[in-house]
Amino acid sequence: MTTPSQRLAELGLTLPAVAAPAGSYIPAKVSGSLVFTAGQVPFVDGKLPRTGKVGAEVTPEEAEDLARICVLNALAAIDALVGIDNVKGVVKVVGFVASAPGFGGQPGVVNGASDLLAEVFGESGAHARSAVGVAELPIDAPVEVELIVEVA
């Protein structure tokens, strides 16, 4: 059986360093058998690769890739707290998409997050989900994703 860390390696992905909180919160917290992550924006080496609204400055395809980066950042927070190989399954994904007026493609953007979780966790990556369009996200990020996972 392939572990999530082995699957990440097979996909050519590595987990980044956990992003320092930008406020009064922690990156992830355990409650019972669940781990809740804080919302993760698509930081790469401490910087946002794109800013702006999806459907205006950012294409839906770019935003879908950014949602994948958000998931990697969330998985890094989980890994630092409990170890990614202790994840039994993904319970819920919440994706926030900074949306230009009239943009209604939030589910497609958040598919970037969902698809990566399926690639890493297989069937145990299936989850409930919300894909929410918002007017603004912190530091003009186009996408933010938070996870709830069950751990052993």
mmCIF file of C-alpha atoms in Angstrom:
data_model
loop_
_atom_site.group_PDB
_atom_site.id
_atom_site.type_symbol
_atom_site.label_atom_id
_atom_site.label_comp_id
_atom_site.label_asym_id
_atom_site.label_seq_id
_atom_site.Cartn_x
_atom_site.Cartn_y
_atom_site.Cartn_z
ATOM 1 C CA MET A 1 0.000 0.000 0.000
ATOM 2 C CA THR A 2 1.381 3.387 -1.023
ATOM 3 C CA THR A 3 1.539 6.031 1.704
ATOM 4 C CA PRO A 4 0.604 9.657 1.058
ATOM 5 C CA SER A 5 4.255 10.710 1.376
ATOM 6 C CA GLN A 6 5.259 8.075 -1.198
ATOM 7 C CA ARG A 7 2.457 9.200 -3.498
ATOM 8 C CA LEU A 8 3.625 12.827 -3.259
ATOM 9 C CA ALA A 9 7.119 11.693 -4.257
ATOM 10 C CA GLU A 10 5.703 9.681 -7.175
ATOM 11 C CA LEU A 11 3.892 12.829 -8.317
ATOM 12 C CA GLY A 12 7.154 14.799 -8.098
ATOM 13 C CA LEU A 13 5.765 16.986 -5.307
ATOM 14 C CA THR A 14 7.328 18.046 -2.041
ATOM 15 C CA LEU A 15 5.618 19.704 0.862
ATOM 16 C CA PRO A 16 6.773 23.279 1.450
ATOM 17 C CA ALA A 17 7.754 24.762 4.800
ATOM 18 C CA VAL A 18 4.712 25.678 6.866
ATOM 19 C CA ALA A 19 3.742 29.291 6.224
ATOM 20 C CA ALA A 20 4.025 31.554 9.231
ATOM 21 C CA PRO A 21 0.591 32.706 10.428
ATOM 22 C CA ALA A 22 -0.345 36.215 9.321
ATOM 23 C CA GLY A 23 -2.436 36.793 12.448
ATOM 24 C CA SER A 24 -3.448 35.388 15.809
ATOM 25 C CA TYR A 25 -3.968 31.738 14.863
ATOM 26 C CA ILE A 26 -2.082 28.479 14.323
ATOM 27 C CA PRO A 27 -1.668 26.653 10.986
ATOM 28 C CA ALA A 28 -3.495 23.501 12.117
ATOM 29 C CA LYS A 29 -5.201 22.070 15.205
ATOM 30 C CA VAL A 30 -6.140 18.573 16.319
ATOM 31 C CA SER A 31 -9.557 17.935 17.866
ATOM 32 C CA GLY A 32 -10.213 14.276 18.595
ATOM 33 C CA SER A 33 -9.407 12.350 15.440
ATOM 34 C CA LEU A 34 -9.738 15.413 13.203
ATOM 35 C CA VAL A 35 -7.195 17.982 12.075
ATOM 36 C CA PHE A 36 -8.498 21.392 10.990
ATOM 37 C CA THR A 37 -6.208 23.644 8.975
ATOM 38 C CA ALA A 38 -6.303 27.393 8.844
ATOM 39 C CA GLY A 39 -7.091 28.790 5.422
ATOM 40 C CA GLN A 40 -4.036 28.475 3.208
ATOM 41 C CA VAL A 41 -3.247 30.848 0.374
ATOM 42 C CA PRO A 42 -0.988 29.788 -2.512
ATOM 43 C CA PHE A 43 2.343 30.928 -1.111
ATOM 44 C CA VAL A 44 5.407 29.683 -2.973
ATOM 45 C CA ASP A 45 8.635 30.486 -1.154
ATOM 46 C CA GLY A 46 6.782 33.041 0.970
ATOM 47 C CA LYS A 47 5.265 34.932 -1.987
ATOM 48 C CA LEU A 48 2.046 34.803 -3.972
ATOM 49 C CA PRO A 49 2.717 33.808 -7.594
ATOM 50 C CA ARG A 50 -0.471 35.647 -8.699
ATOM 51 C CA THR A 51 -2.800 38.212 -7.175
ATOM 52 C CA GLY A 52 -6.184 39.538 -8.172
ATOM 53 C CA LYS A 53 -9.657 38.333 -8.967
ATOM 54 C CA VAL A 54 -10.450 35.120 -10.789
ATOM 55 C CA GLY A 55 -12.286 35.966 -13.984
ATOM 56 C CA ALA A 56 -10.379 39.253 -14.340
ATOM 57 C CA GLU A 57 -6.618 39.334 -13.580
ATOM 58 C CA VAL A 58 -6.398 35.574 -12.981
ATOM 59 C CA THR A 59 -7.762 32.931 -15.354
ATOM 60 C CA PRO A 60 -9.798 30.028 -13.990
ATOM 61 C CA GLU A 61 -7.050 27.652 -15.127
ATOM 62 C CA GLU A 62 -4.390 29.617 -13.231
ATOM 63 C CA ALA A 63 -6.645 29.672 -10.179
ATOM 64 C CA GLU A 64 -7.122 25.900 -10.370
ATOM 65 C CA ASP A 65 -3.318 25.500 -10.236
ATOM 66 C CA LEU A 66 -3.193 27.946 -7.308
ATOM 67 C CA ALA A 67 -5.772 25.823 -5.461
ATOM 68 C CA ARG A 68 -3.371 22.878 -5.776
ATOM 69 C CA ILE A 69 -0.641 24.987 -4.162
ATOM 70 C CA CYS A 70 -3.040 25.877 -1.343
ATOM 71 C CA VAL A 71 -3.581 22.150 -0.716
ATOM 72 C CA LEU A 72 0.164 21.507 -0.596
ATOM 73 C CA ASN A 73 0.457 24.272 2.007
ATOM 74 C CA ALA A 74 -2.406 22.773 4.034
ATOM 75 C CA LEU A 75 -0.838 19.314 3.818
ATOM 76 C CA ALA A 76 2.454 20.791 5.040
ATOM 77 C CA ALA A 77 0.656 22.156 8.117
ATOM 78 C CA ILE A 78 -0.932 18.745 8.737
ATOM 79 C CA ASP A 79 2.383 16.961 8.213
ATOM 80 C CA ALA A 80 4.158 19.239 10.689
ATOM 81 C CA LEU A 81 1.480 18.594 13.306
ATOM 82 C CA VAL A 82 0.688 14.859 13.004
ATOM 83 C CA GLY A 83 2.527 13.468 9.958
ATOM 84 C CA ILE A 84 0.858 13.177 6.570
ATOM 85 C CA ASP A 85 1.061 9.373 6.628
ATOM 86 C CA ASN A 86 -1.276 9.379 9.655
ATOM 87 C CA VAL A 87 -4.106 10.854 7.570
ATOM 88 C CA LYS A 88 -6.878 8.241 7.233
ATOM 89 C CA GLY A 89 -8.993 10.381 4.944
ATOM 90 C CA VAL A 90 -10.037 13.820 3.833
ATOM 91 C CA VAL A 91 -13.337 14.865 5.419
ATOM 92 C CA LYS A 92 -14.010 18.339 4.023
ATOM 93 C CA VAL A 93 -12.508 20.981 1.768
ATOM 94 C CA VAL A 94 -13.561 24.617 1.841
ATOM 95 C CA GLY A 95 -12.338 26.718 -1.071
ATOM 96 C CA PHE A 96 -12.674 30.478 -1.270
ATOM 97 C CA VAL A 97 -12.268 32.133 -4.663
ATOM 98 C CA ALA A 98 -11.773 35.897 -4.994
ATOM 99 C CA SER A 99 -14.197 36.380 -7.852
ATOM 100 C CA ALA A 100 -14.652 39.131 -10.415
ATOM 101 C CA PRO A 101 -18.260 40.291 -10.862
ATOM 102 C CA GLY A 102 -20.171 37.724 -12.864
ATOM 103 C CA PHE A 103 -17.632 34.895 -12.352
ATOM 104 C CA GLY A 104 -19.444 31.694 -11.403
ATOM 105 C CA GLY A 105 -16.757 29.084 -11.950
ATOM 106 C CA GLN A 106 -15.778 28.571 -8.310
ATOM 107 C CA PRO A 107 -16.410 24.795 -8.372
ATOM 108 C CA GLY A 108 -14.001 24.372 -11.293
ATOM 109 C CA VAL A 109 -11.315 26.358 -9.505
ATOM 110 C CA VAL A 110 -11.666 24.328 -6.311
ATOM 111 C CA ASN A 111 -11.464 21.142 -8.386
ATOM 112 C CA GLY A 112 -7.729 21.846 -8.422
ATOM 113 C CA ALA A 113 -7.680 21.195 -4.671
ATOM 114 C CA SER A 114 -10.024 18.206 -4.821
ATOM 115 C CA ASP A 115 -8.196 16.545 -7.704
ATOM 116 C CA LEU A 116 -4.820 16.799 -5.962
ATOM 117 C CA LEU A 117 -6.262 15.244 -2.809
ATOM 118 C CA ALA A 118 -7.598 12.355 -4.896
ATOM 119 C CA GLU A 119 -4.158 11.921 -6.492
ATOM 120 C CA VAL A 120 -2.439 11.816 -3.099
ATOM 121 C CA PHE A 121 -4.968 9.868 -1.013
ATOM 122 C CA GLY A 122 -6.877 7.808 -3.587
ATOM 123 C CA GLU A 123 -10.353 6.794 -2.424
ATOM 124 C CA SER A 124 -9.715 8.174 1.068
ATOM 125 C CA GLY A 125 -9.284 11.585 -0.555
ATOM 126 C CA ALA A 126 -13.026 11.754 -1.406
ATOM 127 C CA HIS A 127 -14.581 14.551 0.648
ATOM 128 C CA ALA A 128 -17.465 16.913 1.219
ATOM 129 C CA ARG A 129 -16.784 20.394 -0.156
ATOM 130 C CA SER A 130 -17.800 24.016 -0.371
ATOM 131 C CA ALA A 131 -16.615 26.316 -3.173
ATOM 132 C CA VAL A 132 -17.394 29.904 -2.254
ATOM 133 C CA GLY A 133 -16.994 33.079 -4.286
ATOM 134 C CA VAL A 134 -15.867 36.077 -2.235
ATOM 135 C CA ALA A 135 -15.164 39.738 -2.974
ATOM 136 C CA GLU A 136 -11.704 39.825 -1.371
ATOM 137 C CA LEU A 137 -9.154 37.508 0.205
ATOM 138 C CA PRO A 138 -6.192 38.455 2.399
ATOM 139 C CA ILE A 139 -3.239 40.065 0.590
ATOM 140 C CA ASP A 140 -5.194 39.973 -2.689
ATOM 141 C CA ALA A 141 -4.824 36.169 -2.974
ATOM 142 C CA PRO A 142 -7.010 34.685 -5.713
ATOM 143 C CA VAL A 143 -7.726 31.439 -3.805
ATOM 144 C CA GLU A 144 -7.718 30.151 -0.224
ATOM 145 C CA VAL A 145 -8.305 26.544 0.871
ATOM 146 C CA GLU A 146 -8.838 24.931 4.255
ATOM 147 C CA LEU A 147 -8.995 21.205 5.025
ATOM 148 C CA ILE A 148 -10.460 18.915 7.624
ATOM 149 C CA VAL A 149 -8.837 15.469 7.712
ATOM 150 C CA GLU A 150 -9.259 12.400 9.892
ATOM 151 C CA VAL A 151 -6.109 10.953 11.414
ATOM 152 C CA ALA A 152 -5.228 7.580 12.923
#
